[in-house]
Amino acid sequence: MPDVDLPQLRALLAVVDEGSFEGAAHALHLTQSAVSQRIRALETAVGQVLVRRTRPAGVTAAGAVYLRLARQVLGLEAEARAAVSAAPGPGRPVLPVAVNSDSLGTWVLPALAPLADEVRFELHREDQDHSADLLRDGVVVAAITTAARPVQGCTSHRLGVLRYRPVVAAARAGTDFPDGPTPEALAAAPLVVFDRKDDLQDRYLRERGVDPAAPPRHHVPATADFALAVRLGFGWGLLPEADAAAGEREGALVDLDPGRHVDVTLYWQQWTLPTAALRRTGDAVREAAAAALR
């Protein structure tokens, strides 16, 4: 591996995290020209293009290797700097972590809160079926994911099962599903999905023998707003078991298909990076998951 220095790695990390050379210059208190020079010097040393000059900026396959190196080296440096500093501050390690929206909006933030004075978290909201890609690309150092097999250079720990139940607003149940969730009714009734990566409703429809492309759908990419849209009657949707039960108790929601559910098994994957910040974060997430998940 060619010789690289910390300023070059810091520039690479800033360009990716900030999404542009301009943003990196602002974050590093440098000129944009200085950032460009550092990136060019690193690419010259490596002999390959590392940064994709797009908006937002990204990395090539070779760049992902060096982005991972940058996070590892600078993470260890930040922890060393924090260890010899009496007061918390900019020296605190930065941990980019990918979390699925439903976990982020329920049990993950309370789990991380006790560490907020020691670690600067950079949380990436990403669908659990896709978050492992961020680990592979070096964008994050840990992720909640459905991938059980460890990404290269990572460990994997089973967190538990997040159960989802199909529910519909009480006011719509009789209109959209007069005879229950028949294939004909499911093919015609509108549904609510989180975003275009959300496959939960499609999984349920396939299990019921319905073409997922048939029903009209609303996209509502925010956890609280998603649940609210279902309550307001935009369409039926799959909600985490606790949210579904709360809506039923209030009389706002009806269990669309009693006894049926979609289970999502979640795993915690993290780099094998020997830092106290990453170790303590992993411990906190696993402990909270044991109480929150099945």
Short mmCIF file of C-alpha atoms in Angstrom, two decimals:
data_model
loop_
_atom_site.label_atom_id
_atom_site.label_comp_id
_atom_site.label_asym_id
_atom_site.label_seq_id
_atom_site.Cartn_x
_atom_site.Cartn_y
_atom_site.Cartn_z
CA MET A 1 0.00 0.00 0.00
CA PRO A 2 1.46 3.41 -0.94
CA ASP A 3 2.30 5.92 1.74
CA VAL A 4 -0.63 8.18 2.68
CA ASP A 5 -0.87 10.81 5.35
CA LEU A 6 -3.59 11.83 7.76
CA PRO A 7 -4.50 15.10 5.99
CA GLN A 8 -5.18 13.16 2.79
CA LEU A 9 -7.34 10.61 4.59
CA ARG A 10 -9.13 13.38 6.46
CA ALA A 11 -9.88 15.13 3.16
CA LEU A 12 -11.24 11.92 1.63
CA LEU A 13 -13.49 11.33 4.61
CA ALA A 14 -14.75 14.91 4.61
CA VAL A 15 -15.56 14.90 0.88
CA VAL A 16 -17.68 11.76 1.25
CA ASP A 17 -19.35 12.75 4.51
CA GLU A 18 -20.11 16.30 3.39
CA GLY A 19 -21.03 15.26 -0.14
CA SER A 20 -18.84 17.77 -1.97
CA PHE A 21 -15.40 19.36 -2.10
CA GLU A 22 -16.95 22.65 -1.06
CA GLY A 23 -18.57 21.08 2.00
CA ALA A 24 -15.33 19.33 2.89
CA ALA A 25 -13.43 22.61 2.68
CA HIS A 26 -15.90 24.24 5.05
CA ALA A 27 -15.74 21.32 7.51
CA LEU A 28 -11.93 21.24 7.49
CA HIS A 29 -11.50 25.04 7.50
CA LEU A 30 -9.51 24.85 4.27
CA THR A 31 -9.88 26.25 0.80
CA GLN A 32 -11.59 24.09 -1.78
CA SER A 33 -8.33 24.10 -3.74
CA ALA A 34 -6.45 22.68 -0.76
CA VAL A 35 -8.96 19.84 -0.42
CA SER A 36 -8.69 19.09 -4.14
CA GLN A 37 -4.91 19.01 -3.91
CA ARG A 38 -5.01 16.51 -1.05
CA ILE A 39 -7.40 14.25 -2.92
CA ARG A 40 -5.30 14.44 -6.09
CA ALA A 41 -2.16 13.65 -4.10
CA LEU A 42 -3.82 10.62 -2.58
CA GLU A 43 -5.09 9.42 -5.96
CA THR A 44 -1.62 9.92 -7.44
CA ALA A 45 -0.05 7.88 -4.65
CA VAL A 46 -2.60 5.10 -5.08
CA GLY A 47 -2.56 5.28 -8.87
CA GLN A 48 -6.35 5.16 -9.19
CA VAL A 49 -9.32 7.50 -9.09
CA LEU A 50 -10.82 7.29 -5.61
CA VAL A 51 -13.52 9.97 -5.61
CA ARG A 52 -16.45 10.19 -8.01
CA ARG A 53 -16.96 13.87 -8.83
CA THR A 54 -20.74 13.67 -8.62
CA ARG A 55 -23.38 15.34 -6.48
CA PRO A 56 -23.23 14.10 -3.84
CA ALA A 57 -19.62 13.01 -4.15
CA GLY A 58 -18.96 9.29 -3.74
CA VAL A 59 -16.15 6.80 -3.95
CA THR A 60 -15.06 4.29 -6.55
CA ALA A 61 -14.40 0.66 -5.63
CA ALA A 62 -10.80 1.56 -4.83
CA GLY A 63 -11.98 4.64 -2.98
CA ALA A 64 -14.17 2.49 -0.72
CA VAL A 65 -11.04 0.66 0.46
CA TYR A 66 -9.33 3.92 1.38
CA LEU A 67 -12.50 5.36 2.88
CA ARG A 68 -12.59 2.36 5.20
CA LEU A 69 -8.93 2.93 6.04
CA ALA A 70 -9.65 6.59 6.74
CA ARG A 71 -12.45 5.77 9.17
CA GLN A 72 -10.30 3.20 10.97
CA VAL A 73 -7.19 5.34 11.29
CA LEU A 74 -8.97 8.58 12.12
CA GLY A 75 -11.27 6.79 14.53
CA LEU A 76 -8.29 5.46 16.46
CA GLU A 77 -6.65 8.88 16.33
CA ALA A 78 -9.78 10.59 17.69
CA GLU A 79 -10.02 8.10 20.53
CA ALA A 80 -6.37 8.64 21.43
CA ARG A 81 -6.87 12.39 21.37
CA ALA A 82 -9.95 12.10 23.57
CA ALA A 83 -8.10 9.87 26.03
CA VAL A 84 -5.55 12.57 26.79
CA SER A 85 -8.07 15.41 26.84
CA ALA A 86 -9.70 16.33 30.14
CA ALA A 87 -12.86 17.76 28.58
CA PRO A 88 -15.14 16.37 25.85
CA GLY A 89 -15.12 18.27 22.60
CA PRO A 90 -14.16 17.99 18.94
CA GLY A 91 -11.77 15.15 19.81
CA ARG A 92 -14.66 12.85 20.55
CA PRO A 93 -14.79 9.92 18.09
CA VAL A 94 -17.35 10.09 15.30
CA LEU A 95 -19.36 6.93 14.68
CA PRO A 96 -21.40 6.72 11.47
CA VAL A 97 -24.10 4.08 12.01
CA ALA A 98 -26.88 2.86 9.70
CA VAL A 99 -30.25 2.24 11.37
CA ASN A 100 -33.62 1.28 9.93
CA SER A 101 -36.33 3.86 10.47
CA ASP A 102 -38.59 1.80 12.75
CA SER A 103 -35.74 0.97 15.12
CA LEU A 104 -34.45 4.54 15.03
CA GLY A 105 -37.87 5.90 15.92
CA THR A 106 -38.43 3.52 18.83
CA TRP A 107 -35.61 1.86 20.78
CA VAL A 108 -32.26 2.88 19.23
CA LEU A 109 -32.12 6.56 20.23
CA PRO A 110 -32.79 5.81 23.92
CA ALA A 111 -30.05 3.18 23.75
CA LEU A 112 -27.49 5.65 22.37
CA ALA A 113 -28.48 8.63 24.53
CA PRO A 114 -26.21 7.71 27.49
CA LEU A 115 -23.20 7.79 25.14
CA ALA A 116 -24.02 11.13 23.52
CA ASP A 117 -21.49 13.04 25.65
CA GLU A 118 -18.69 10.67 24.66
CA VAL A 119 -19.39 9.90 21.01
CA ARG A 120 -20.54 12.02 18.09
CA PHE A 121 -23.07 9.86 16.27
CA GLU A 122 -23.73 10.26 12.57
CA LEU A 123 -26.90 8.26 12.04
CA HIS A 124 -27.82 7.13 8.53
CA ARG A 125 -31.45 6.14 8.12
CA GLU A 126 -31.41 3.17 5.77
CA ASP A 127 -33.71 0.25 5.07
CA GLN A 128 -32.56 -2.82 6.96
CA ASP A 129 -32.32 -4.82 3.73
CA HIS A 130 -29.82 -2.34 2.27
CA SER A 131 -27.80 -1.08 5.24
CA ALA A 132 -25.09 -3.74 4.82
CA ASP A 133 -24.13 -2.01 1.56
CA LEU A 134 -23.09 1.05 3.56
CA LEU A 135 -20.77 -1.16 5.61
CA ARG A 136 -19.18 -2.59 2.48
CA ASP A 137 -18.67 0.87 1.01
CA GLY A 138 -17.07 2.22 4.18
CA VAL A 139 -19.80 4.81 4.70
CA VAL A 140 -20.65 3.49 8.18
CA VAL A 141 -18.78 1.47 10.78
CA ALA A 142 -21.85 -0.34 12.14
CA ALA A 143 -25.36 -1.12 10.98
CA ILE A 144 -28.63 -2.70 11.95
CA THR A 145 -29.33 -5.03 9.07
CA THR A 146 -31.18 -8.15 7.97
CA ALA A 147 -27.90 -9.64 6.70
CA ALA A 148 -26.80 -12.40 9.07
CA ARG A 149 -23.56 -13.17 7.26
CA PRO A 150 -20.84 -10.76 8.37
CA VAL A 151 -19.60 -8.25 5.84
CA GLN A 152 -15.88 -8.71 5.35
CA GLY A 153 -14.05 -7.22 8.29
CA CYS A 154 -17.18 -7.13 10.48
CA THR A 155 -18.75 -9.15 13.24
CA SER A 156 -22.46 -10.04 13.24
CA HIS A 157 -24.75 -10.43 16.26
CA ARG A 158 -28.42 -11.41 16.15
CA LEU A 159 -30.55 -8.72 17.81
CA GLY A 160 -34.00 -10.28 17.59
CA VAL A 161 -37.21 -10.13 15.59
CA LEU A 162 -39.23 -7.03 14.78
CA ARG A 163 -42.79 -8.16 14.07
CA TYR A 164 -45.13 -6.24 11.76
CA ARG A 165 -48.90 -6.69 11.51
CA PRO A 166 -51.19 -5.59 8.65
CA VAL A 167 -53.69 -3.01 9.89
CA VAL A 168 -56.22 -0.63 8.38
CA ALA A 169 -58.11 2.37 9.69
CA ALA A 170 -61.32 1.28 11.39
CA ALA A 171 -63.32 3.62 9.15
CA ARG A 172 -61.99 1.91 6.00
CA ALA A 173 -62.12 -1.72 7.07
CA GLY A 174 -65.72 -2.35 6.07
CA THR A 175 -65.42 -0.44 2.80
CA ASP A 176 -62.12 -1.82 1.51
CA PHE A 177 -62.37 -5.30 3.02
CA PRO A 178 -66.08 -6.21 3.44
CA ASP A 179 -65.23 -9.92 3.20
CA GLY A 180 -61.80 -9.66 4.80
CA PRO A 181 -58.42 -9.56 3.04
CA THR A 182 -59.39 -11.54 -0.03
CA PRO A 183 -56.98 -11.47 -2.98
CA GLU A 184 -59.48 -9.34 -4.89
CA ALA A 185 -59.75 -6.80 -2.07
CA LEU A 186 -55.97 -6.65 -1.53
CA ALA A 187 -55.41 -6.07 -5.24
CA ALA A 188 -57.77 -3.08 -5.23
CA ALA A 189 -57.33 -1.45 -1.81
CA PRO A 190 -54.76 1.35 -1.49
CA LEU A 191 -51.76 0.72 0.75
CA VAL A 192 -49.10 2.85 2.45
CA VAL A 193 -45.40 2.09 1.98
CA PHE A 194 -42.44 3.81 3.54
CA ASP A 195 -40.39 4.40 0.39
CA ARG A 196 -39.39 2.55 -2.75
CA LYS A 197 -37.00 0.32 -0.81
CA ASP A 198 -39.78 -0.82 1.53
CA ASP A 199 -40.61 -4.43 0.66
CA LEU A 200 -42.70 -5.35 3.72
CA GLN A 201 -46.13 -4.79 2.18
CA ASP A 202 -45.00 -6.50 -1.01
CA ARG A 203 -43.85 -9.54 0.99
CA TYR A 204 -47.26 -9.79 2.62
CA LEU A 205 -49.06 -9.45 -0.71
CA ARG A 206 -46.93 -12.15 -2.32
CA GLU A 207 -47.69 -14.49 0.61
CA ARG A 208 -51.42 -13.84 -0.01
CA GLY A 209 -51.01 -14.60 -3.72
CA VAL A 210 -51.43 -10.99 -4.86
CA ASP A 211 -49.30 -9.19 -7.43
CA PRO A 212 -47.59 -6.35 -5.47
CA ALA A 213 -47.87 -4.10 -8.54
CA ALA A 214 -51.68 -4.27 -8.53
CA PRO A 215 -52.85 -1.99 -5.68
CA PRO A 216 -52.38 1.80 -5.65
CA ARG A 217 -49.89 3.01 -3.06
CA HIS A 218 -48.90 6.07 -1.07
CA HIS A 219 -45.26 6.71 -0.16
CA VAL A 220 -44.77 8.22 3.31
CA PRO A 221 -41.04 8.15 4.24
CA ALA A 222 -41.18 8.96 7.96
CA THR A 223 -42.00 6.53 10.75
CA ALA A 224 -44.49 8.64 12.71
CA ASP A 225 -46.10 10.02 9.55
CA PHE A 226 -46.37 6.53 8.08
CA ALA A 227 -48.37 5.33 11.08
CA LEU A 228 -50.46 8.49 11.00
CA ALA A 229 -51.24 8.01 7.30
CA VAL A 230 -52.56 4.51 8.03
CA ARG A 231 -54.65 5.83 10.94
CA LEU A 232 -56.05 8.60 8.73
CA GLY A 233 -57.21 6.09 6.14
CA PHE A 234 -54.76 6.64 3.29
CA GLY A 235 -54.61 2.87 3.03
CA TRP A 236 -53.63 -0.25 4.92
CA GLY A 237 -50.07 -0.90 6.00
CA LEU A 238 -47.76 -3.03 8.09
CA LEU A 239 -46.95 -1.46 11.46
CA PRO A 240 -44.60 -2.67 14.19
CA GLU A 241 -46.53 -4.84 16.62
CA ALA A 242 -46.50 -2.25 19.43
CA ASP A 243 -47.89 0.49 17.16
CA ALA A 244 -50.54 -1.83 15.74
CA ALA A 245 -51.66 -2.89 19.22
CA ALA A 246 -51.84 0.72 20.42
CA GLY A 247 -54.05 1.66 17.47
CA GLU A 248 -56.35 -1.28 18.12
CA ARG A 249 -56.74 -0.37 21.80
CA GLU A 250 -57.73 3.15 20.81
CA GLY A 251 -60.23 1.87 18.26
CA ALA A 252 -58.41 3.65 15.43
CA LEU A 253 -57.05 0.55 13.71
CA VAL A 254 -58.33 -2.90 12.86
CA ASP A 255 -56.18 -6.01 12.46
CA LEU A 256 -56.57 -6.68 8.75
CA ASP A 257 -55.56 -10.34 8.85
CA PRO A 258 -55.60 -11.79 12.39
CA GLY A 259 -52.87 -14.35 12.94
CA ARG A 260 -50.76 -13.17 10.00
CA HIS A 261 -47.65 -11.06 10.36
CA VAL A 262 -44.30 -10.36 8.77
CA ASP A 263 -41.24 -11.00 10.94
CA VAL A 264 -37.96 -9.22 10.25
CA THR A 265 -34.87 -10.61 11.97
CA LEU A 266 -32.35 -7.88 12.71
CA TYR A 267 -28.60 -8.16 13.19
CA TRP A 268 -25.97 -5.76 14.47
CA GLN A 269 -22.87 -5.70 12.32
CA GLN A 270 -19.83 -3.62 13.22
CA TRP A 271 -16.28 -3.32 12.03
CA THR A 272 -13.64 -5.23 13.98
CA LEU A 273 -12.19 -1.87 14.96
CA PRO A 274 -10.70 -1.95 18.48
CA THR A 275 -12.09 1.30 19.82
CA ALA A 276 -13.91 1.78 23.09
CA ALA A 277 -16.55 3.96 21.41
CA LEU A 278 -17.57 1.27 18.94
CA ARG A 279 -17.47 -1.45 21.59
CA ARG A 280 -19.65 0.52 24.01
CA THR A 281 -22.09 1.43 21.23
CA GLY A 282 -22.45 -2.19 20.23
CA ASP A 283 -23.01 -3.23 23.84
CA ALA A 284 -25.70 -0.56 24.27
CA VAL A 285 -27.54 -1.56 21.09
CA ARG A 286 -27.49 -5.26 21.93
CA GLU A 287 -28.74 -4.65 25.47
CA ALA A 288 -31.60 -2.45 24.26
CA ALA A 289 -32.55 -4.89 21.51
CA ALA A 290 -32.84 -7.71 24.04
CA ALA A 291 -35.61 -5.75 25.75
CA ALA A 292 -37.31 -4.29 22.66
CA LEU A 293 -37.35 -7.18 20.17
CA ARG A 294 -38.68 -10.71 20.23
#
